Amino acid sequence: MAGSKLLVYLLRRDLRVSDNPIFHHLATTKDHGFTHVLAIYVFPHHQIEIGGLLKDGEQSPYPQALSQVAGFWRCGPHRAKFVAQSVWDVKKTLESLGSTLVIRAGKTVDVLDSVIKSLGEQGQQVNDVWMTAEKSSEEIKEEEEVNAVCKKNGTDFKLWADEKYFVDDRDTGLEKPSDLPDVFTSYRKNQEPLRERPRPVLPLPEKGVLPGVPESIPPQPHPFVEATGLNDLEQRLLSPLTSMLLEPPAYPEGAESAHPLKGGETNAHDRLRYLITSGGMNSYKETRNGLVGLDFSTKLSAYLSLGCISARQVHKELKDLEDGTNADYASANGYGEGENEGTKGVRFELLWRDYMRLCTRKFGSRLFRLSGFRQDKTYNKKWKSPRKDAARQDQSPAPEEVNRVLQRFLEGTTGQGLIDASQRELFHTGYTSNRARQNVASFLAKHMSIDWRYGAEWYEMHLVDYDVSSNWSNWQYVAGIGNDPRGDARIFNPVKQAFDYDKEGEYVKTWVPEVRDLESLENIFQPCTAKQADLERVGLAEHKMVTDPIKRIDFTLDRKPKGPRKSFPRKRGQGRGGRGGGSNGQGHDGSNSGGSGGNAKVQQNGRPGANNGYGHQQGAFRGRGQRFQCNTHTPNGGYSHPQNHNGYGGAMYPQQQQQYPEVWYGNGFNSNNTNMRRRGSNGYRGRGGRVGNAGYNQLHGYDYGGYEQPAYYPQQHHMGPVV
Ligand SMILES: Cc1cc2nc3c(=O)[nH]c(=O)nc-3n(C[C@H](O)[C@H](O)[C@H](O)COP(=O)(O)OP(=O)(O)OC[C@H]3O[C@@H](n4cnc5c(N)ncnc54)[C@H](O)[C@@H]3O)c2cc1C
């Protein structure tokens, strides 16, 4: 159209209108020349599953949004909802300012190409495309693809810095990415005093100052539909998601989510104001290691990671409190009293977030590498893999056993209370505290020596605050292959940590209801330590957390951890491992999964199981193989993905789910009948062996017994209270 100039702004993790450099530029620069702006958010097909947005009967042109190593959904239900809410909030805010946000699904470049073509057919040229830059490899690739499409269409392309971090890139003093110190403390010292570092925030554009919206808005490209509203969008995003667990935990009665917050810039600012006025920011330092409740930490992470709020906006409100410059905070504790330990602590953590992102900038795709950022080629840690094609030939235990242990870890039945509570909380709510995350990551990587990327991908699926840099760098850090100067030497003892941070056992009891009626903390944190009579009284005597704990840690109340820090429990015949076999002699080698009792006699008992204990394993593997081979979304629940040799749950599209609502086929496990336990013949606790073994019924191992999936996915009736 003659005289008009159109800008397309592709939003990604900059889901806010205030303190947004692009909107600010458009609102305040007189000669930018644009008569129209079309802001677009594309649900990216490779990061969020968009199969639920397909038109009836259509097939997606894209592979499913599954993770590379484990084949988990890359975005589970909690974050899918949160993103939808955040996107919708931007739309509402822009509408209130006389603009709008167009919401699409697909591959960003395909949507852009279609938008440019569709507008071109109506005589409207797209002159410029802008987006904000990210530092992770996948996002950089997307930027390059967008640039290429722009070139092809004769459209200008510009990348903006997002400015959502605490210290602006222009102010860090780092001349190039590789200048970043490999130790956080060195970086922090370079940046202090932190209170002086952030740039001022950019205000919300005034109503009517943004360029107009084009008269005709291009439709959602085929074969996807446009959601009719926020509820419809949420439901469609959630509908294809399966739990990926063979035995998903039930939602514990009475448990309340520590993260009942909804997404969006508006809610982010409400939360921030609440934290200031309630005194939460002042007490942050004392409470930040908490485990239960909404207010022990800020719960700003999900907003920060999607860019619903910027770190400098958080800093500004803290400063207003400290300086006494916002009358709305006049009645808050600490008003006008300067920086305190709490507000200082929040700034410190925000700098951690910056640092993790600068690590991504420095190390690029090494963020996702098994050997981590800094290890050279000679690094030789023997990670254990649940995948046959990825495991070393001499791996012990075998991949099938690692897979069994991994499943227990994911579903939260390891027998370590703190780990299990955290994993179940994460599964049900999308959140778990920093303290719990450290323990969980350490447990998988250091106690179990399992390929830490399974944990990182599980977190990617479930965390409502998933952030590529914060997640993967933290996993590397805790796994000992990232930027922790203590590396392998830092190992969290989950029992000691539970005694230190869950002093009444409230957290573990909240999320692991099976242990609620046990009396001593020691037993709550490790139910296998309870007396047989107590276990029988609370109905736990036959529970796998007790009969087959993944790891048992000897710990006495004088707080000194005892016992070996072995990754997988010892090999058969090493004196601590054996468990009694199943009565048909089909038990596992107890040593592979955490045996801690044991003397020669116990080992003998364990051996028959060890020798014949493959029914379960092979069954599981064959089950998985069957799913993998299944290319289409059949009722067998299979999926195939080029990089995924490790299918877990059958991914089913809505139509099929209606047909076969809650059953997964093709599982190698039969949840009810696989275990034929008996007591280890040599006592059951302490150093004398313990409640015996998981002997696996071979028949069921080979049989693909259909598994009834609890109705958690996708109905979402256990999402916890929402405020
Ligand atoms: C294994 C592991 C995985 C993690 N994955 C993520 C992730 O995907 N996304 C994410 O935002 N955080 C991640 N963290 C960091 C941290 O656990 C969360 O940021 C924090 O628990 C979020 O809760 P909060 O907002 O109440 O944090 P607060 O304690 O209130 O901290 C304030 C803010 O500081 C930042 N922050 C705090 N600690 C860290 C940290 N260690 N690294 C980076 N930023 C931090 C967050 O943005 C947070 O919102 C991970 C930590 C571990 C150990």
mmCIF file of N, CA and C in Angstrom, residues 4-110:
data_model
loop_
_atom_site.group_PDB
_atom_site.id
_atom_site.type_symbol
_atom_site.label_atom_id
_atom_site.label_comp_id
_atom_site.label_asym_id
_atom_site.label_seq_id
_atom_site.Cartn_x
_atom_site.Cartn_y
_atom_site.Cartn_z
ATOM 1 N N SER A 4 2.631 3.197 3.049
ATOM 2 C CA SER A 4 2.640 2.470 4.319
ATOM 3 C C SER A 4 3.954 1.695 4.480
ATOM 4 N N LYS A 5 4.330 1.517 5.698
ATOM 5 C CA LYS A 5 5.546 0.763 5.983
ATOM 6 C C LYS A 5 5.267 -0.179 7.166
ATOM 7 N N LEU A 6 5.458 -1.451 6.887
ATOM 8 C CA LEU A 6 5.016 -2.459 7.877
ATOM 9 C C LEU A 6 6.210 -3.181 8.513
ATOM 10 N N LEU A 7 6.140 -3.280 9.825
ATOM 11 C CA LEU A 7 7.122 -4.035 10.594
ATOM 12 C C LEU A 7 6.461 -5.281 11.171
ATOM 13 N N VAL A 8 7.118 -6.406 11.034
ATOM 14 C CA VAL A 8 6.678 -7.613 11.757
ATOM 15 C C VAL A 8 7.633 -7.813 12.925
ATOM 16 N N TYR A 9 7.077 -7.910 14.115
ATOM 17 C CA TYR A 9 7.880 -8.156 15.320
ATOM 18 C C TYR A 9 7.554 -9.566 15.804
ATOM 19 N N LEU A 10 8.543 -10.449 15.746
ATOM 20 C CA LEU A 10 8.346 -11.836 16.195
ATOM 21 C C LEU A 10 8.762 -11.942 17.655
ATOM 22 N N LEU A 11 7.802 -12.158 18.532
ATOM 23 C CA LEU A 11 8.151 -12.278 19.960
ATOM 24 C C LEU A 11 8.573 -13.709 20.275
ATOM 25 N N ARG A 12 9.466 -13.834 21.203
ATOM 26 C CA ARG A 12 9.878 -15.167 21.670
ATOM 27 C C ARG A 12 9.861 -15.176 23.198
ATOM 28 N N ARG A 13 11.052 -15.027 23.806
ATOM 29 C CA ARG A 13 11.091 -14.990 25.278
ATOM 30 C C ARG A 13 11.160 -13.552 25.758
ATOM 31 N N ASP A 14 10.373 -12.718 25.122
ATOM 32 C CA ASP A 14 10.283 -11.307 25.512
ATOM 33 C C ASP A 14 8.805 -10.960 25.649
ATOM 34 N N LEU A 15 8.114 -11.792 26.435
ATOM 35 C CA LEU A 15 6.659 -11.702 26.502
ATOM 36 C C LEU A 15 6.202 -10.609 27.477
ATOM 37 N N ARG A 16 6.609 -9.399 27.185
ATOM 38 C CA ARG A 16 6.187 -8.255 28.000
ATOM 39 C C ARG A 16 6.085 -7.032 27.093
ATOM 40 N N VAL A 17 5.303 -6.073 27.543
ATOM 41 C CA VAL A 17 5.142 -4.850 26.746
ATOM 42 C C VAL A 17 5.931 -3.720 27.393
ATOM 43 N N SER A 18 6.010 -3.736 28.733
ATOM 44 C CA SER A 18 6.837 -2.714 29.392
ATOM 45 C C SER A 18 8.286 -3.172 29.410
ATOM 46 N N ASP A 19 9.190 -2.212 29.518
ATOM 47 C CA ASP A 19 10.627 -2.496 29.498
ATOM 48 C C ASP A 19 11.002 -3.389 28.318
ATOM 49 N N ASN A 20 10.328 -3.151 27.227
ATOM 50 C CA ASN A 20 10.580 -3.922 26.010
ATOM 51 C C ASN A 20 11.226 -2.974 24.995
ATOM 52 N N PRO A 21 12.487 -3.228 24.637
ATOM 53 C CA PRO A 21 13.202 -2.261 23.801
ATOM 54 C C PRO A 21 12.540 -2.008 22.448
ATOM 55 N N ILE A 22 11.896 -3.024 21.897
ATOM 56 C CA ILE A 22 11.273 -2.821 20.569
ATOM 57 C C ILE A 22 10.012 -1.967 20.684
ATOM 58 N N PHE A 23 9.140 -2.325 21.618
ATOM 59 C CA PHE A 23 7.920 -1.497 21.777
ATOM 60 C C PHE A 23 8.311 -0.085 22.210
ATOM 61 N N HIS A 24 9.313 0.010 23.049
ATOM 62 C CA HIS A 24 9.735 1.338 23.510
ATOM 63 C C HIS A 24 10.229 2.177 22.326
ATOM 64 N N HIS A 25 11.015 1.548 21.485
ATOM 65 C CA HIS A 25 11.525 2.263 20.312
ATOM 66 C C HIS A 25 10.355 2.755 19.448
ATOM 67 N N LEU A 26 9.406 1.859 19.218
ATOM 68 C CA LEU A 26 8.273 2.229 18.356
ATOM 69 C C LEU A 26 7.424 3.328 18.990
ATOM 70 N N ALA A 27 7.382 3.318 20.311
ATOM 71 C CA ALA A 27 6.526 4.298 21.003
ATOM 72 C C ALA A 27 7.200 5.657 21.144
ATOM 73 N N THR A 28 8.500 5.687 21.089
ATOM 74 C CA THR A 28 9.179 6.948 21.441
ATOM 75 C C THR A 28 10.042 7.535 20.318
ATOM 76 N N THR A 29 10.290 6.771 19.270
ATOM 77 C CA THR A 29 11.156 7.300 18.208
ATOM 78 C C THR A 29 10.288 7.898 17.102
ATOM 79 N N LYS A 30 10.455 9.169 16.883
ATOM 80 C CA LYS A 30 9.541 9.840 15.940
ATOM 81 C C LYS A 30 9.741 9.379 14.496
ATOM 82 N N ASP A 31 11.003 9.154 14.113
ATOM 83 C CA ASP A 31 11.253 8.923 12.687
ATOM 84 C C ASP A 31 11.489 7.454 12.343
ATOM 85 N N HIS A 32 10.889 6.544 13.109
ATOM 86 C CA HIS A 32 11.122 5.132 12.745
ATOM 87 C C HIS A 32 10.453 4.791 11.406
ATOM 88 N N GLY A 33 9.447 5.551 11.039
ATOM 89 C CA GLY A 33 8.886 5.423 9.694
ATOM 90 C C GLY A 33 7.814 4.352 9.520
ATOM 91 N N PHE A 34 7.579 3.526 10.539
ATOM 92 C CA PHE A 34 6.582 2.455 10.362
ATOM 93 C C PHE A 34 5.174 2.996 10.576
ATOM 94 N N THR A 35 4.318 2.682 9.613
ATOM 95 C CA THR A 35 2.906 3.057 9.780
ATOM 96 C C THR A 35 2.140 1.935 10.478
ATOM 97 N N HIS A 36 2.670 0.701 10.329
ATOM 98 C CA HIS A 36 1.970 -0.456 10.916
ATOM 99 C C HIS A 36 2.966 -1.398 11.589
ATOM 100 N N VAL A 37 2.490 -2.061 12.603
ATOM 101 C CA VAL A 37 3.287 -3.126 13.218
ATOM 102 C C VAL A 37 2.398 -4.348 13.440
ATOM 103 N N LEU A 38 2.937 -5.493 13.089
ATOM 104 C CA LEU A 38 2.236 -6.747 13.346
ATOM 105 C C LEU A 38 3.101 -7.559 14.300
ATOM 106 N N ALA A 39 2.663 -7.627 15.553
ATOM 107 C CA ALA A 39 3.394 -8.434 16.546
ATOM 108 C C ALA A 39 2.863 -9.866 16.471
ATOM 109 N N ILE A 40 3.771 -10.820 16.372
ATOM 110 C CA ILE A 40 3.363 -12.237 16.214
ATOM 111 C C ILE A 40 4.107 -13.095 17.230
ATOM 112 N N TYR A 41 3.397 -14.000 17.861
ATOM 113 C CA TYR A 41 4.054 -15.050 18.657
ATOM 114 C C TYR A 41 3.759 -16.388 17.989
ATOM 115 N N VAL A 42 4.787 -17.161 17.732
ATOM 116 C CA VAL A 42 4.603 -18.486 17.123
ATOM 117 C C VAL A 42 4.920 -19.551 18.169
ATOM 118 N N PHE A 43 3.949 -20.408 18.468
ATOM 119 C CA PHE A 43 4.262 -21.576 19.312
ATOM 120 C C PHE A 43 5.193 -22.472 18.495
ATOM 121 N N PRO A 44 6.445 -22.586 18.922
ATOM 122 C CA PRO A 44 7.426 -23.251 18.066
ATOM 123 C C PRO A 44 7.272 -24.765 18.090
ATOM 124 N N HIS A 45 7.070 -25.346 16.929
ATOM 125 C CA HIS A 45 6.722 -26.764 16.820
ATOM 126 C C HIS A 45 7.756 -27.674 17.461
ATOM 127 N N HIS A 46 9.028 -27.233 17.489
ATOM 128 C CA HIS A 46 10.058 -28.149 17.980
ATOM 129 C C HIS A 46 10.232 -28.051 19.491
ATOM 130 N N GLN A 47 9.671 -27.020 20.093
ATOM 131 C CA GLN A 47 9.837 -26.861 21.545
ATOM 132 C C GLN A 47 8.550 -27.096 22.333
ATOM 133 N N ILE A 48 7.424 -26.871 21.692
ATOM 134 C CA ILE A 48 6.136 -27.102 22.357
ATOM 135 C C ILE A 48 5.288 -27.951 21.399
ATOM 136 N N GLU A 49 4.728 -29.031 21.883
ATOM 137 C CA GLU A 49 3.944 -29.892 21.007
ATOM 138 C C GLU A 49 2.672 -29.157 20.570
ATOM 139 N N ILE A 50 2.472 -29.070 19.254
ATOM 140 C CA ILE A 50 1.317 -28.309 18.746
ATOM 141 C C ILE A 50 0.310 -29.203 18.024
ATOM 142 N N GLY A 51 0.454 -30.525 18.234
ATOM 143 C CA GLY A 51 -0.467 -31.449 17.570
ATOM 144 C C GLY A 51 -1.922 -31.183 17.921
ATOM 145 N N GLY A 52 -2.182 -30.638 19.092
ATOM 146 C CA GLY A 52 -3.554 -30.356 19.509
ATOM 147 C C GLY A 52 -4.170 -29.198 18.743
ATOM 148 N N LEU A 53 -3.366 -28.482 17.987
ATOM 149 C CA LEU A 53 -3.889 -27.363 17.200
ATOM 150 C C LEU A 53 -4.138 -27.759 15.743
ATOM 151 N N LEU A 54 -3.961 -29.057 15.455
ATOM 152 C CA LEU A 54 -4.211 -29.507 14.085
ATOM 153 C C LEU A 54 -5.701 -29.465 13.759
ATOM 154 N N LYS A 55 -5.986 -29.170 12.507
ATOM 155 C CA LYS A 55 -7.371 -29.301 12.055
ATOM 156 C C LYS A 55 -7.777 -30.767 12.137
ATOM 157 N N ASP A 56 -9.060 -31.030 12.304
ATOM 158 C CA ASP A 56 -9.519 -32.419 12.404
ATOM 159 C C ASP A 56 -9.030 -33.237 11.226
ATOM 160 N N GLY A 57 -8.474 -34.377 11.544
ATOM 161 C CA GLY A 57 -8.083 -35.313 10.488
ATOM 162 C C GLY A 57 -6.762 -34.987 9.810
ATOM 163 N N GLU A 58 -6.145 -33.886 10.149
ATOM 164 C CA GLU A 58 -4.891 -33.513 9.481
ATOM 165 C C GLU A 58 -3.677 -34.081 10.221
ATOM 166 N N GLN A 59 -2.621 -34.259 9.493
ATOM 167 C CA GLN A 59 -1.346 -34.704 10.068
ATOM 168 C C GLN A 59 -0.406 -33.511 10.169
ATOM 169 N N SER A 60 0.419 -33.522 11.180
ATOM 170 C CA SER A 60 1.379 -32.430 11.309
ATOM 171 C C SER A 60 2.541 -32.612 10.324
ATOM 172 N N PRO A 61 2.970 -31.530 9.698
ATOM 173 C CA PRO A 61 4.150 -31.645 8.838
ATOM 174 C C PRO A 61 5.445 -31.707 9.653
ATOM 175 N N TYR A 62 5.344 -31.514 10.966
ATOM 176 C CA TYR A 62 6.551 -31.443 11.791
ATOM 177 C C TYR A 62 6.651 -32.663 12.702
ATOM 178 N N PRO A 63 7.889 -33.043 13.050
ATOM 179 C CA PRO A 63 8.016 -34.103 14.064
ATOM 180 C C PRO A 63 7.511 -33.605 15.412
ATOM 181 N N GLN A 64 7.242 -34.534 16.292
ATOM 182 C CA GLN A 64 6.767 -34.130 17.611
ATOM 183 C C GLN A 64 7.870 -33.430 18.395
ATOM 184 N N ALA A 65 7.445 -32.612 19.335
ATOM 185 C CA ALA A 65 8.407 -31.825 20.120
ATOM 186 C C ALA A 65 8.966 -32.681 21.253
ATOM 187 N N LEU A 66 9.889 -33.558 20.899
ATOM 188 C CA LEU A 66 10.472 -34.492 21.867
ATOM 189 C C LEU A 66 11.949 -34.190 22.072
ATOM 190 N N SER A 67 12.411 -34.481 23.270
ATOM 191 C CA SER A 67 13.806 -34.170 23.587
ATOM 192 C C SER A 67 14.742 -35.169 22.899
ATOM 193 N N GLN A 68 15.984 -34.782 22.745
ATOM 194 C CA GLN A 68 16.903 -35.554 21.921
ATOM 195 C C GLN A 68 17.421 -36.821 22.568
ATOM 196 N N VAL A 69 17.716 -36.757 23.840
ATOM 197 C CA VAL A 69 18.366 -37.907 24.472
ATOM 198 C C VAL A 69 17.324 -38.907 24.970
ATOM 199 N N ALA A 70 16.330 -38.414 25.674
ATOM 200 C CA ALA A 70 15.388 -39.320 26.334
ATOM 201 C C ALA A 70 14.060 -39.461 25.600
ATOM 202 N N GLY A 71 13.769 -38.537 24.691
ATOM 203 C CA GLY A 71 12.482 -38.597 24.013
ATOM 204 C C GLY A 71 11.320 -38.144 24.878
ATOM 205 N N PHE A 72 11.579 -37.296 25.863
ATOM 206 C CA PHE A 72 10.492 -36.718 26.668
ATOM 207 C C PHE A 72 9.847 -35.575 25.877
ATOM 208 N N TRP A 73 8.641 -35.216 26.242
ATOM 209 C CA TRP A 73 8.067 -33.984 25.693
ATOM 210 C C TRP A 73 8.970 -32.820 26.100
ATOM 211 N N ARG A 74 9.209 -31.937 25.175
ATOM 212 C CA ARG A 74 10.091 -30.823 25.539
ATOM 213 C C ARG A 74 9.368 -29.805 26.406
ATOM 214 N N CYS A 75 8.077 -29.749 26.285
ATOM 215 C CA CYS A 75 7.333 -28.823 27.152
ATOM 216 C C CYS A 75 6.116 -29.564 27.693
ATOM 217 N N GLY A 76 6.099 -29.795 28.974
ATOM 218 C CA GLY A 76 4.993 -30.511 29.607
ATOM 219 C C GLY A 76 3.832 -29.565 29.890
ATOM 220 N N PRO A 77 2.823 -30.090 30.588
ATOM 221 C CA PRO A 77 1.577 -29.332 30.749
ATOM 222 C C PRO A 77 1.718 -28.051 31.559
ATOM 223 N N HIS A 78 2.603 -28.057 32.538
ATOM 224 C CA HIS A 78 2.669 -26.881 33.412
ATOM 225 C C HIS A 78 3.175 -25.659 32.646
ATOM 226 N N ARG A 79 4.266 -25.866 31.941
ATOM 227 C CA ARG A 79 4.800 -24.699 31.225
ATOM 228 C C ARG A 79 3.946 -24.375 30.000
ATOM 229 N N ALA A 80 3.391 -25.394 29.360
ATOM 230 C CA ALA A 80 2.533 -25.110 28.199
ATOM 231 C C ALA A 80 1.428 -24.139 28.614
ATOM 232 N N LYS A 81 0.830 -24.401 29.773
ATOM 233 C CA LYS A 81 -0.224 -23.505 30.272
ATOM 234 C C LYS A 81 0.323 -22.121 30.551
ATOM 235 N N PHE A 82 1.459 -22.118 31.214
ATOM 236 C CA PHE A 82 2.051 -20.843 31.643
ATOM 237 C C PHE A 82 2.416 -19.985 30.424
ATOM 238 N N VAL A 83 2.943 -20.641 29.397
ATOM 239 C CA VAL A 83 3.297 -19.890 28.181
ATOM 240 C C VAL A 83 2.022 -19.341 27.540
ATOM 241 N N ALA A 84 1.001 -20.194 27.444
ATOM 242 C CA ALA A 84 -0.259 -19.739 26.837
ATOM 243 C C ALA A 84 -0.794 -18.512 27.581
ATOM 244 N N GLN A 85 -0.766 -18.584 28.904
ATOM 245 C CA GLN A 85 -1.273 -17.451 29.701
ATOM 246 C C GLN A 85 -0.421 -16.198 29.465
ATOM 247 N N SER A 86 0.873 -16.407 29.337
ATOM 248 C CA SER A 86 1.769 -15.255 29.169
ATOM 249 C C SER A 86 1.569 -14.608 27.799
ATOM 250 N N VAL A 87 1.414 -15.441 26.798
ATOM 251 C CA VAL A 87 1.188 -14.917 25.449
ATOM 252 C C VAL A 87 -0.136 -14.158 25.419
ATOM 253 N N TRP A 88 -1.126 -14.757 26.053
ATOM 254 C CA TRP A 88 -2.451 -14.127 26.052
ATOM 255 C C TRP A 88 -2.423 -12.775 26.770
ATOM 256 N N ASP A 89 -1.640 -12.708 27.786
ATOM 257 C CA ASP A 89 -1.552 -11.455 28.538
ATOM 258 C C ASP A 89 -0.936 -10.335 27.674
ATOM 259 N N VAL A 90 0.082 -10.691 26.881
ATOM 260 C CA VAL A 90 0.674 -9.689 25.979
ATOM 261 C C VAL A 90 -0.403 -9.210 24.998
ATOM 262 N N LYS A 91 -1.159 -10.146 24.494
ATOM 263 C CA LYS A 91 -2.231 -9.796 23.540
ATOM 264 C C LYS A 91 -3.204 -8.804 24.176
ATOM 265 N N LYS A 92 -3.615 -9.106 25.409
ATOM 266 C CA LYS A 92 -4.591 -8.230 26.099
ATOM 267 C C LYS A 92 -3.998 -6.842 26.321
ATOM 268 N N THR A 93 -2.749 -6.823 26.764
ATOM 269 C CA THR A 93 -2.131 -5.518 27.037
ATOM 270 C C THR A 93 -2.003 -4.716 25.740
ATOM 271 N N LEU A 94 -1.551 -5.389 24.681
ATOM 272 C CA LEU A 94 -1.407 -4.666 23.409
ATOM 273 C C LEU A 94 -2.765 -4.172 22.923
ATOM 274 N N GLU A 95 -3.778 -4.986 23.103
ATOM 275 C CA GLU A 95 -5.122 -4.542 22.677
ATOM 276 C C GLU A 95 -5.548 -3.304 23.453
ATOM 277 N N SER A 96 -5.191 -3.292 24.736
ATOM 278 C CA SER A 96 -5.584 -2.114 25.540
ATOM 279 C C SER A 96 -4.822 -0.860 25.091
ATOM 280 N N LEU A 97 -3.737 -1.068 24.361
ATOM 281 C CA LEU A 97 -2.961 0.082 23.869
ATOM 282 C C LEU A 97 -3.287 0.392 22.408
ATOM 283 N N GLY A 98 -4.242 -0.319 21.844
ATOM 284 C CA GLY A 98 -4.650 -0.059 20.461
ATOM 285 C C GLY A 98 -3.894 -0.909 19.455
ATOM 286 N N SER A 99 -3.176 -1.925 19.922
ATOM 287 C CA SER A 99 -2.466 -2.810 19.002
ATOM 288 C C SER A 99 -2.971 -4.241 19.220
ATOM 289 N N THR A 100 -2.217 -5.223 18.822
ATOM 290 C CA THR A 100 -2.621 -6.606 19.114
ATOM 291 C C THR A 100 -1.423 -7.544 18.993
ATOM 292 N N LEU A 101 -1.649 -8.794 19.393
ATOM 293 C CA LEU A 101 -0.648 -9.848 19.178
ATOM 294 C C LEU A 101 -1.352 -10.969 18.410
ATOM 295 N N VAL A 102 -0.729 -11.389 17.336
ATOM 296 C CA VAL A 102 -1.276 -12.487 16.550
ATOM 297 C C VAL A 102 -0.605 -13.773 17.031
ATOM 298 N N ILE A 103 -1.403 -14.790 17.348
ATOM 299 C CA ILE A 103 -0.857 -16.029 17.916
ATOM 300 C C ILE A 103 -0.950 -17.138 16.869
ATOM 301 N N ARG A 104 0.169 -17.724 16.574
ATOM 302 C CA ARG A 104 0.243 -18.752 15.537
ATOM 303 C C ARG A 104 0.989 -19.965 16.058
ATOM 304 N N ALA A 105 0.946 -21.048 15.296
ATOM 305 C CA ALA A 105 1.696 -22.255 15.663
ATOM 306 C C ALA A 105 2.392 -22.792 14.431
ATOM 307 N N GLY A 106 3.553 -23.395 14.616
ATOM 308 C CA GLY A 106 4.262 -24.000 13.480
ATOM 309 C C GLY A 106 5.751 -23.774 13.596
ATOM 310 N N LYS A 107 6.369 -23.720 12.450
ATOM 311 C CA LYS A 107 7.784 -23.384 12.416
ATOM 312 C C LYS A 107 7.854 -21.890 12.134
ATOM 313 N N THR A 108 8.619 -21.196 12.928
ATOM 314 C CA THR A 108 8.594 -19.736 12.840
ATOM 315 C C THR A 108 8.803 -19.251 11.409
ATOM 316 N N VAL A 109 9.774 -19.836 10.719
ATOM 317 C CA VAL A 109 10.040 -19.348 9.356
ATOM 318 C C VAL A 109 8.890 -19.665 8.405
ATOM 319 N N ASP A 110 8.225 -20.778 8.626
ATOM 320 C CA ASP A 110 7.089 -21.104 7.746
ATOM 321 C C ASP A 110 5.959 -20.101 7.963
#
